[in-house]
mmCIF file of C-alpha atoms in Angstrom:
data_model
loop_
_atom_site.group_PDB
_atom_site.id
_atom_site.type_symbol
_atom_site.label_atom_id
_atom_site.label_comp_id
_atom_site.label_asym_id
_atom_site.label_seq_id
_atom_site.Cartn_x
_atom_site.Cartn_y
_atom_site.Cartn_z
ATOM 1 C CA UNK V 1 -46.819 89.749 -174.149
ATOM 2 C CA UNK V 2 -48.823 92.722 -175.127
ATOM 3 C CA UNK V 3 -51.591 93.777 -173.114
ATOM 4 C CA UNK V 4 -53.499 94.957 -176.226
ATOM 5 C CA UNK V 5 -52.496 94.512 -179.529
ATOM 6 C CA UNK V 6 -54.733 96.548 -181.725
ATOM 7 C CA UNK V 7 -56.021 99.441 -179.662
ATOM 8 C CA UNK V 8 -54.319 101.710 -177.745
ATOM 9 C CA UNK V 9 -53.933 100.917 -174.058
ATOM 10 C CA UNK V 10 -54.807 104.738 -172.889
ATOM 11 C CA UNK V 11 -58.233 104.426 -174.342
ATOM 12 C CA UNK V 12 -59.169 101.139 -172.284
ATOM 13 C CA UNK V 13 -57.313 102.880 -169.062
ATOM 14 C CA UNK V 14 -59.836 105.570 -169.176
ATOM 15 C CA UNK V 15 -62.846 103.084 -169.987
ATOM 16 C CA UNK V 16 -61.964 100.029 -168.005
ATOM 17 C CA UNK V 17 -65.228 98.385 -168.617
ATOM 18 C CA UNK V 18 -64.348 97.970 -172.312
ATOM 19 C CA UNK V 19 -61.342 95.214 -171.770
ATOM 20 C CA UNK V 20 -63.549 92.186 -172.314
ATOM 21 C CA UNK V 21 -64.827 93.441 -175.773
ATOM 22 C CA UNK V 22 -61.485 94.857 -176.682
ATOM 23 C CA UNK V 23 -60.198 91.342 -175.873
ATOM 24 C CA UNK V 24 -62.688 89.520 -177.598
ATOM 25 C CA UNK V 25 -62.248 91.906 -180.779
ATOM 26 C CA UNK V 26 -58.696 91.692 -180.805
ATOM 27 C CA UNK V 27 -59.036 87.903 -180.873
ATOM 28 C CA UNK V 28 -61.405 88.099 -183.304
ATOM 29 C CA UNK V 29 -59.011 89.841 -185.616
ATOM 30 C CA UNK V 30 -56.371 87.054 -185.123
ATOM 31 C CA UNK V 31 -58.630 84.430 -186.057
ATOM 32 C CA UNK V 32 -59.454 86.231 -188.914
ATOM 33 C CA UNK V 33 -55.629 86.847 -189.582
ATOM 34 C CA UNK V 34 -55.543 83.319 -189.743
ATOM 35 C CA UNK V 35 -58.006 82.301 -192.173
ATOM 36 C CA UNK V 36 -56.484 84.588 -194.607
ATOM 37 C CA UNK V 37 -53.240 83.204 -194.180
ATOM 38 C CA UNK V 38 -54.311 79.720 -194.459
ATOM 39 C CA UNK V 39 -55.924 80.364 -197.849
ATOM 40 C CA UNK V 40 -52.529 81.735 -199.131
ATOM 41 C CA UNK V 41 -49.150 80.346 -200.348
ATOM 42 C CA UNK V 42 -47.071 80.427 -197.184
ATOM 43 C CA UNK V 43 -44.477 83.143 -199.177
ATOM 44 C CA UNK V 44 -47.543 85.359 -200.350
ATOM 45 C CA UNK V 45 -48.766 85.245 -196.948
ATOM 46 C CA UNK V 46 -45.295 86.468 -195.595
ATOM 47 C CA UNK V 47 -44.784 88.800 -198.168
ATOM 48 C CA UNK V 48 -48.342 90.699 -197.440
ATOM 49 C CA UNK V 49 -48.081 90.434 -193.715
ATOM 50 C CA UNK V 50 -44.573 91.835 -193.675
ATOM 51 C CA UNK V 51 -45.809 95.059 -195.747
ATOM 52 C CA UNK V 52 -48.592 95.314 -193.646
ATOM 53 C CA UNK V 53 -47.003 95.480 -190.518
ATOM 54 C CA UNK V 54 -44.484 97.573 -191.733
ATOM 55 C CA UNK V 55 -46.832 100.223 -192.939
ATOM 56 C CA UNK V 56 -48.652 99.681 -189.232
ATOM 57 C CA UNK V 57 -45.219 100.072 -187.194
ATOM 58 C CA UNK V 58 -44.381 103.120 -188.844
ATOM 59 C CA UNK V 59 -47.377 104.722 -187.524
ATOM 60 C CA UNK V 60 -47.064 103.381 -184.167
ATOM 61 C CA UNK V 61 -45.038 106.229 -182.556
ATOM 62 C CA UNK V 62 -44.447 104.731 -179.233
ATOM 63 C CA UNK V 63 -43.353 101.398 -180.616
ATOM 64 C CA UNK V 64 -41.252 103.268 -183.131
ATOM 65 C CA UNK V 65 -39.778 105.368 -180.383
ATOM 66 C CA UNK V 66 -38.693 102.238 -178.227
ATOM 67 C CA UNK V 67 -37.354 100.475 -181.378
ATOM 68 C CA UNK V 68 -35.086 103.346 -182.525
ATOM 69 C CA UNK V 69 -33.841 103.880 -179.019
ATOM 70 C CA UNK V 70 -32.869 100.170 -178.985
ATOM 71 C CA UNK V 71 -31.367 100.485 -182.477
ATOM 72 C CA UNK V 72 -29.035 103.698 -180.940
ATOM 73 C CA UNK V 73 -27.333 101.035 -178.879
ATOM 74 C CA UNK V 74 -26.976 98.605 -181.474
ATOM 75 C CA UNK V 75 -26.083 100.929 -184.072
ATOM 76 C CA UNK V 76 -24.251 103.713 -182.873
ATOM 77 C CA UNK V 77 -22.358 105.112 -185.692
ATOM 78 C CA UNK V 78 -25.308 104.415 -188.198
ATOM 79 C CA UNK V 79 -27.270 107.490 -189.329
ATOM 80 C CA UNK V 80 -30.758 108.107 -188.266
ATOM 81 C CA UNK V 81 -31.986 107.425 -191.948
ATOM 82 C CA UNK V 82 -29.968 103.699 -191.554
ATOM 83 C CA UNK V 83 -31.736 103.057 -188.459
ATOM 84 C CA UNK V 84 -34.843 103.849 -189.703
ATOM 85 C CA UNK V 85 -34.643 101.593 -192.167
ATOM 86 C CA UNK V 86 -33.288 99.004 -189.907
ATOM 87 C CA UNK V 87 -36.582 100.022 -187.812
ATOM 88 C CA UNK V 88 -38.809 99.564 -190.719
ATOM 89 C CA UNK V 89 -37.240 96.335 -191.339
ATOM 90 C CA UNK V 90 -38.101 94.934 -187.740
ATOM 91 C CA UNK V 91 -41.433 96.000 -188.162
ATOM 92 C CA UNK V 92 -42.151 93.903 -191.197
ATOM 93 C CA UNK V 93 -39.969 91.318 -189.525
ATOM 94 C CA UNK V 94 -42.919 91.010 -187.029
ATOM 95 C CA UNK V 95 -45.347 90.404 -189.968
ATOM 96 C CA UNK V 96 -43.198 87.062 -191.172
ATOM 97 C CA UNK V 97 -42.933 86.040 -187.786
ATOM 98 C CA UNK V 98 -46.374 86.269 -187.117
ATOM 99 C CA UNK V 99 -47.153 84.046 -190.536
ATOM 100 C CA UNK V 100 -44.311 81.679 -189.254
ATOM 101 C CA UNK V 101 -46.168 81.093 -185.998
ATOM 102 C CA UNK V 102 -49.557 80.899 -188.166
ATOM 103 C CA UNK V 103 -48.169 78.034 -190.027
ATOM 104 C CA UNK V 104 -46.095 76.148 -188.230
ATOM 105 C CA UNK V 105 -47.638 73.042 -188.920
ATOM 106 C CA UNK V 106 -47.370 73.568 -192.455
ATOM 107 C CA UNK V 107 -43.753 74.730 -192.521
ATOM 108 C CA UNK V 108 -43.361 71.036 -190.312
ATOM 109 C CA UNK V 109 -45.425 69.084 -192.835
ATOM 110 C CA UNK V 110 -43.369 70.631 -195.881
ATOM 111 C CA UNK V 111 -39.958 70.651 -194.152
ATOM 112 C CA UNK V 112 -38.027 69.104 -197.195
ATOM 113 C CA UNK V 113 -39.216 72.363 -198.682
ATOM 114 C CA UNK V 114 -38.676 74.878 -196.004
ATOM 115 C CA UNK V 115 -36.086 73.576 -193.541
ATOM 116 C CA UNK V 116 -32.483 72.525 -193.213
ATOM 117 C CA UNK V 117 -30.781 71.749 -189.985
ATOM 118 C CA UNK V 118 -27.019 72.397 -189.145
ATOM 119 C CA UNK V 119 -26.417 70.345 -185.785
ATOM 120 C CA UNK V 120 -22.710 70.589 -183.658
ATOM 121 C CA UNK V 121 -21.700 66.907 -183.238
ATOM 122 C CA UNK V 122 -21.242 66.909 -179.803
ATOM 123 C CA UNK V 123 -25.067 68.268 -179.365
ATOM 124 C CA UNK V 124 -26.383 65.838 -181.910
ATOM 125 C CA UNK V 125 -24.485 62.878 -179.694
ATOM 126 C CA UNK V 126 -26.143 64.297 -176.883
ATOM 127 C CA UNK V 127 -29.567 64.600 -178.365
ATOM 128 C CA UNK V 128 -29.058 60.503 -179.539
ATOM 129 C CA UNK V 129 -28.258 60.091 -175.759
ATOM 130 C CA UNK V 130 -31.589 61.960 -174.701
ATOM 131 C CA UNK V 131 -29.420 64.387 -172.294
ATOM 132 C CA UNK V 132 -31.675 67.394 -171.029
ATOM 133 C CA UNK V 133 -30.231 70.161 -172.902
ATOM 134 C CA UNK V 134 -31.047 74.137 -172.963
ATOM 135 C CA UNK V 135 -31.573 75.677 -176.211
ATOM 136 C CA UNK V 136 -30.745 79.202 -175.819
ATOM 137 C CA UNK V 137 -31.800 81.670 -178.617
ATOM 138 C CA UNK V 138 -32.777 85.318 -179.234
ATOM 139 C CA UNK V 139 -35.929 87.080 -180.781
ATOM 140 C CA UNK V 140 -33.855 86.965 -183.829
ATOM 141 C CA UNK V 141 -34.442 85.754 -187.233
ATOM 142 C CA UNK V 142 -36.917 82.954 -187.302
ATOM 143 C CA UNK V 143 -36.732 82.218 -183.716
ATOM 144 C CA UNK V 144 -39.944 80.887 -183.232
ATOM 145 C CA UNK V 145 -38.641 77.721 -185.429
ATOM 146 C CA UNK V 146 -35.952 76.608 -183.341
ATOM 147 C CA UNK V 147 -38.085 74.085 -181.165
ATOM 148 C CA UNK V 148 -38.652 72.116 -184.339
ATOM 149 C CA UNK V 149 -35.399 70.401 -183.560
ATOM 150 C CA UNK V 150 -37.348 68.266 -181.368
ATOM 151 C CA UNK V 151 -39.799 66.472 -183.808
ATOM 152 C CA UNK V 152 -36.496 66.507 -186.469
ATOM 153 C CA UNK V 153 -34.189 64.650 -183.519
ATOM 154 C CA UNK V 154 -37.418 62.944 -181.640
ATOM 155 C CA UNK V 155 -36.360 64.754 -178.297
ATOM 156 C CA UNK V 156 -38.729 66.183 -175.903
ATOM 157 C CA UNK V 157 -38.246 70.012 -175.932
ATOM 158 C CA UNK V 158 -40.278 72.262 -173.185
ATOM 159 C CA UNK V 159 -41.148 75.423 -174.861
ATOM 160 C CA UNK V 160 -41.275 78.325 -172.413
ATOM 161 C CA UNK V 161 -43.753 81.128 -173.485
ATOM 162 C CA UNK V 162 -44.883 84.472 -171.923
ATOM 163 C CA UNK V 163 -49.008 83.585 -171.273
ATOM 164 C CA UNK V 164 -51.204 86.096 -173.004
ATOM 165 C CA UNK V 165 -53.439 88.436 -170.698
ATOM 166 C CA UNK V 166 -55.989 88.013 -172.999
ATOM 167 C CA UNK V 167 -57.635 84.555 -172.453
ATOM 168 C CA UNK V 168 -58.817 84.075 -175.754
ATOM 169 C CA UNK V 169 -55.641 85.006 -177.685
ATOM 170 C CA UNK V 170 -53.830 82.965 -175.108
ATOM 171 C CA UNK V 171 -55.697 79.886 -176.417
ATOM 172 C CA UNK V 172 -55.312 81.050 -179.861
ATOM 173 C CA UNK V 173 -51.294 81.219 -179.471
ATOM 174 C CA UNK V 174 -51.237 78.048 -177.356
ATOM 175 C CA UNK V 175 -53.046 76.156 -180.526
ATOM 176 C CA UNK V 176 -50.255 77.616 -182.800
ATOM 177 C CA UNK V 177 -47.548 76.308 -180.362
ATOM 178 C CA UNK V 178 -48.672 73.038 -180.272
ATOM 179 C CA UNK V 179 -47.164 72.107 -183.773
ATOM 180 C CA UNK V 180 -43.866 71.589 -181.620
ATOM 181 C CA UNK V 181 -45.049 68.545 -180.094
ATOM 182 C CA UNK V 182 -43.851 69.233 -176.824
ATOM 183 C CA UNK V 183 -45.030 70.338 -173.542
ATOM 184 C CA UNK V 184 -45.800 74.187 -173.149
ATOM 185 C CA UNK V 185 -44.502 75.751 -170.121
ATOM 186 C CA UNK V 186 -45.839 79.309 -168.925
ATOM 187 C CA UNK V 187 -42.920 81.421 -167.939
ATOM 188 C CA UNK V 188 -44.504 82.860 -164.747
ATOM 189 C CA UNK V 189 -41.846 81.332 -161.736
ATOM 190 C CA UNK V 190 -38.584 82.348 -162.725
ATOM 191 C CA UNK V 191 -36.106 79.658 -163.294
ATOM 192 C CA UNK V 192 -38.498 77.338 -161.338
ATOM 193 C CA UNK V 193 -40.154 75.785 -164.339
ATOM 194 C CA UNK V 194 -36.927 75.610 -166.368
ATOM 195 C CA UNK V 195 -35.274 73.245 -163.270
ATOM 196 C CA UNK V 196 -38.683 70.840 -163.287
ATOM 197 C CA UNK V 197 -38.253 70.008 -166.703
ATOM 198 C CA UNK V 198 -34.848 69.510 -166.820
ATOM 199 C CA UNK V 199 -34.879 67.546 -163.871
ATOM 200 C CA UNK V 200 -37.630 65.227 -165.545
ATOM 201 C CA UNK V 201 -35.500 64.548 -168.432
ATOM 202 C CA UNK V 202 -36.731 67.149 -170.693
ATOM 203 C CA UNK V 203 -34.831 69.670 -173.014
ATOM 204 C CA UNK V 204 -35.911 73.392 -172.603
ATOM 205 C CA UNK V 205 -36.301 75.824 -175.473
ATOM 206 C CA UNK V 206 -36.498 79.815 -174.604
ATOM 207 C CA UNK V 207 -35.251 82.922 -175.741
ATOM 208 C CA UNK V 208 -33.118 84.964 -173.494
ATOM 209 C CA UNK V 209 -32.299 88.109 -174.752
ATOM 210 C CA UNK V 210 -35.138 90.720 -173.140
ATOM 211 C CA UNK V 211 -34.880 92.794 -170.218
ATOM 212 C CA UNK V 212 -35.160 91.344 -167.022
ATOM 213 C CA UNK V 213 -35.358 93.803 -164.475
ATOM 214 C CA UNK V 214 -34.386 91.841 -161.642
ATOM 215 C CA UNK V 215 -31.559 90.475 -163.629
ATOM 216 C CA UNK V 216 -27.757 90.910 -163.174
ATOM 217 C CA UNK V 217 -26.075 93.971 -165.520
ATOM 218 C CA UNK V 218 -24.444 92.298 -168.008
ATOM 219 C CA UNK V 219 -22.875 94.176 -170.916
ATOM 220 C CA UNK V 220 -24.885 93.952 -174.114
ATOM 221 C CA UNK V 221 -23.468 95.898 -177.104
ATOM 222 C CA UNK V 222 -20.891 97.057 -174.913
ATOM 223 C CA UNK V 223 -23.469 98.800 -172.219
ATOM 224 C CA UNK V 224 -24.554 96.952 -168.840
ATOM 225 C CA UNK V 225 -28.291 95.723 -169.154
ATOM 226 C CA UNK V 226 -30.383 93.694 -166.920
ATOM 227 C CA UNK V 227 -29.931 90.389 -168.244
ATOM 228 C CA UNK V 228 -31.038 86.417 -167.441
ATOM 229 C CA UNK V 229 -28.315 84.864 -165.977
ATOM 230 C CA UNK V 230 -30.538 81.917 -166.222
ATOM 231 C CA UNK V 231 -28.565 79.885 -168.907
ATOM 232 C CA UNK V 232 -25.140 80.215 -166.971
ATOM 233 C CA UNK V 233 -26.642 78.865 -163.685
ATOM 234 C CA UNK V 234 -28.354 75.827 -165.196
ATOM 235 C CA UNK V 235 -24.577 75.304 -167.002
ATOM 236 C CA UNK V 236 -23.120 75.063 -163.445
ATOM 237 C CA UNK V 237 -25.459 72.498 -162.525
ATOM 238 C CA UNK V 238 -23.902 70.265 -165.360
ATOM 239 C CA UNK V 239 -26.261 70.993 -168.059
ATOM 240 C CA UNK V 240 -25.473 71.752 -171.407
ATOM 241 C CA UNK V 241 -26.556 75.502 -172.680
ATOM 242 C CA UNK V 242 -26.889 75.427 -176.612
ATOM 243 C CA UNK V 243 -27.048 78.648 -178.398
ATOM 244 C CA UNK V 244 -29.483 78.014 -181.092
ATOM 245 C CA UNK V 245 -31.318 80.010 -184.039
ATOM 246 C CA UNK V 246 -33.049 79.953 -187.037
ATOM 247 C CA UNK V 247 -31.550 82.049 -189.893
ATOM 248 C CA UNK V 248 -34.080 82.938 -192.882
ATOM 249 C CA UNK V 249 -32.792 82.090 -196.426
ATOM 250 C CA UNK V 250 -33.645 83.255 -199.547
ATOM 251 C CA UNK V 251 -36.785 81.626 -201.366
ATOM 252 C CA UNK V 252 -38.301 81.367 -198.200
ATOM 253 C CA UNK V 253 -36.319 78.641 -196.267
ATOM 254 C CA UNK V 254 -34.802 78.519 -193.114
ATOM 255 C CA UNK V 255 -31.655 77.049 -191.589
ATOM 256 C CA UNK V 256 -31.821 76.072 -187.928
ATOM 257 C CA UNK V 257 -28.275 76.263 -186.436
ATOM 258 C CA UNK V 258 -27.690 74.423 -183.066
ATOM 259 C CA UNK V 259 -24.325 75.195 -182.102
ATOM 260 C CA UNK V 260 -21.427 73.956 -179.690
ATOM 261 C CA UNK V 261 -22.299 74.138 -175.664
ATOM 262 C CA UNK V 262 -21.006 77.169 -173.856
ATOM 263 C CA UNK V 263 -18.024 76.351 -171.592
ATOM 264 C CA UNK V 264 -16.818 78.937 -169.072
ATOM 265 C CA UNK V 265 -13.398 80.795 -169.963
ATOM 266 C CA UNK V 266 -12.123 80.304 -166.628
ATOM 267 C CA UNK V 267 -12.570 76.938 -165.070
ATOM 268 C CA UNK V 268 -11.427 77.741 -161.654
ATOM 269 C CA UNK V 269 -13.235 80.747 -161.310
ATOM 270 C CA UNK V 270 -15.964 80.766 -158.738
ATOM 271 C CA UNK V 271 -19.429 79.185 -159.784
ATOM 272 C CA UNK V 272 -20.818 82.867 -159.747
ATOM 273 C CA UNK V 273 -17.974 84.150 -161.657
ATOM 274 C CA UNK V 274 -18.337 81.472 -164.384
ATOM 275 C CA UNK V 275 -22.411 82.050 -164.703
ATOM 276 C CA UNK V 276 -21.951 85.603 -165.432
ATOM 277 C CA UNK V 277 -18.900 84.722 -167.856
ATOM 278 C CA UNK V 278 -21.711 82.176 -169.624
ATOM 279 C CA UNK V 279 -24.004 84.775 -169.794
ATOM 280 C CA UNK V 280 -21.634 87.156 -171.007
ATOM 281 C CA UNK V 281 -21.004 84.833 -173.775
ATOM 282 C CA UNK V 282 -24.338 84.294 -174.843
ATOM 283 C CA UNK V 283 -24.880 87.948 -175.086
ATOM 284 C CA UNK V 284 -21.913 88.556 -177.255
ATOM 285 C CA UNK V 285 -23.288 85.469 -179.586
ATOM 286 C CA UNK V 286 -26.592 87.382 -179.431
ATOM 287 C CA UNK V 287 -24.963 90.480 -180.582
ATOM 288 C CA UNK V 288 -23.283 88.719 -183.487
ATOM 289 C CA UNK V 289 -26.840 87.315 -184.602
ATOM 290 C CA UNK V 290 -27.931 90.915 -184.458
ATOM 291 C CA UNK V 291 -25.136 92.883 -186.010
ATOM 292 C CA UNK V 292 -25.855 90.433 -189.105
ATOM 293 C CA UNK V 293 -29.286 92.124 -190.093
ATOM 294 C CA UNK V 294 -30.852 94.552 -187.398
ATOM 295 C CA UNK V 295 -33.751 94.472 -189.144
ATOM 296 C CA UNK V 296 -34.447 91.008 -187.895
ATOM 297 C CA UNK V 297 -34.021 91.476 -184.366
ATOM 298 C CA UNK V 298 -37.725 91.934 -182.566
ATOM 299 C CA UNK V 299 -37.164 94.721 -180.076
ATOM 300 C CA UNK V 300 -40.190 96.352 -179.125
ATOM 301 C CA UNK V 301 -39.598 96.661 -175.378
ATOM 302 C CA UNK V 302 -36.889 98.750 -173.772
ATOM 303 C CA UNK V 303 -33.908 96.753 -173.437
ATOM 304 C CA UNK V 304 -31.358 98.789 -171.840
ATOM 305 C CA UNK V 305 -31.845 101.151 -168.809
ATOM 306 C CA UNK V 306 -33.593 104.584 -169.917
ATOM 307 C CA UNK V 307 -30.409 106.794 -169.149
ATOM 308 C CA UNK V 308 -27.851 104.321 -171.028
ATOM 309 C CA UNK V 309 -25.468 105.539 -173.347
ATOM 310 C CA UNK V 310 -24.075 103.650 -176.404
ATOM 311 C CA UNK V 311 -20.746 102.279 -175.765
ATOM 312 C CA UNK V 312 -18.958 104.128 -178.515
ATOM 313 C CA UNK V 313 -20.395 107.653 -177.161
ATOM 314 C CA UNK V 314 -19.804 106.465 -173.588
ATOM 315 C CA UNK V 315 -15.795 105.773 -174.279
ATOM 316 C CA UNK V 316 -15.695 109.228 -176.409
#
């Protein structure tokens, strides 16, 4: 999670004593936003915050530089103007994602209006048998809605989250995420928490598309990137690893898609090779989701090594 959301980090670095007042101020702003959003119809709130975050993102040079760099890797043949348009979409998506989190409870209560589910039959059978499953998603589309599978199919999904350093905002986000109905597990100990939850018979939901500096170098859009191989390793332990996403549809509706479990391309390969193969499969699936609409991939942090070159340029 970000250390500061509204005021620049360099300001606090110059005057560390204002950190606590800044945290209190930022928490107050988020609670104000929540109050505003609750007064509005969901479509109006989503459109309003998309516009606000689009303007704010365009003026944040640091974030815009990171996003444009990531889009160079995703859209190497696009023009600068096309990537700039996708970047604007990403900032607008940030606003939509905020409203989806703020109104998570409302979305679930009015699920007949907003939600539809498309679940692979094998996964549906595993859920009916209460088998623990790893629901693997990416920060693409309305990813925050994917744990609602647990409420729809009456299973317990432990949702991994990155704790916010601001204690007031951490409580704010936890209160919103409780609408998932399952345990909330901070992702502070690598895979230990995930293994513990699965061993207890609970499924786990998490996003695995972000950079893990200690991860394996696995191709992502054709370029090796530090990648979390935990899903592949969990598959080697016998757990179903299931790609899952929430697609934004016209009319402010969402389709939550639960796909077939990943299986190794070569079952005779070593366990390590199979884990890397499954990780690469998951990355390729994330690539396909992102290519559908790069403007809906929240990529505010650097994904590839600093000196990485887009795949098509590297092959030229």
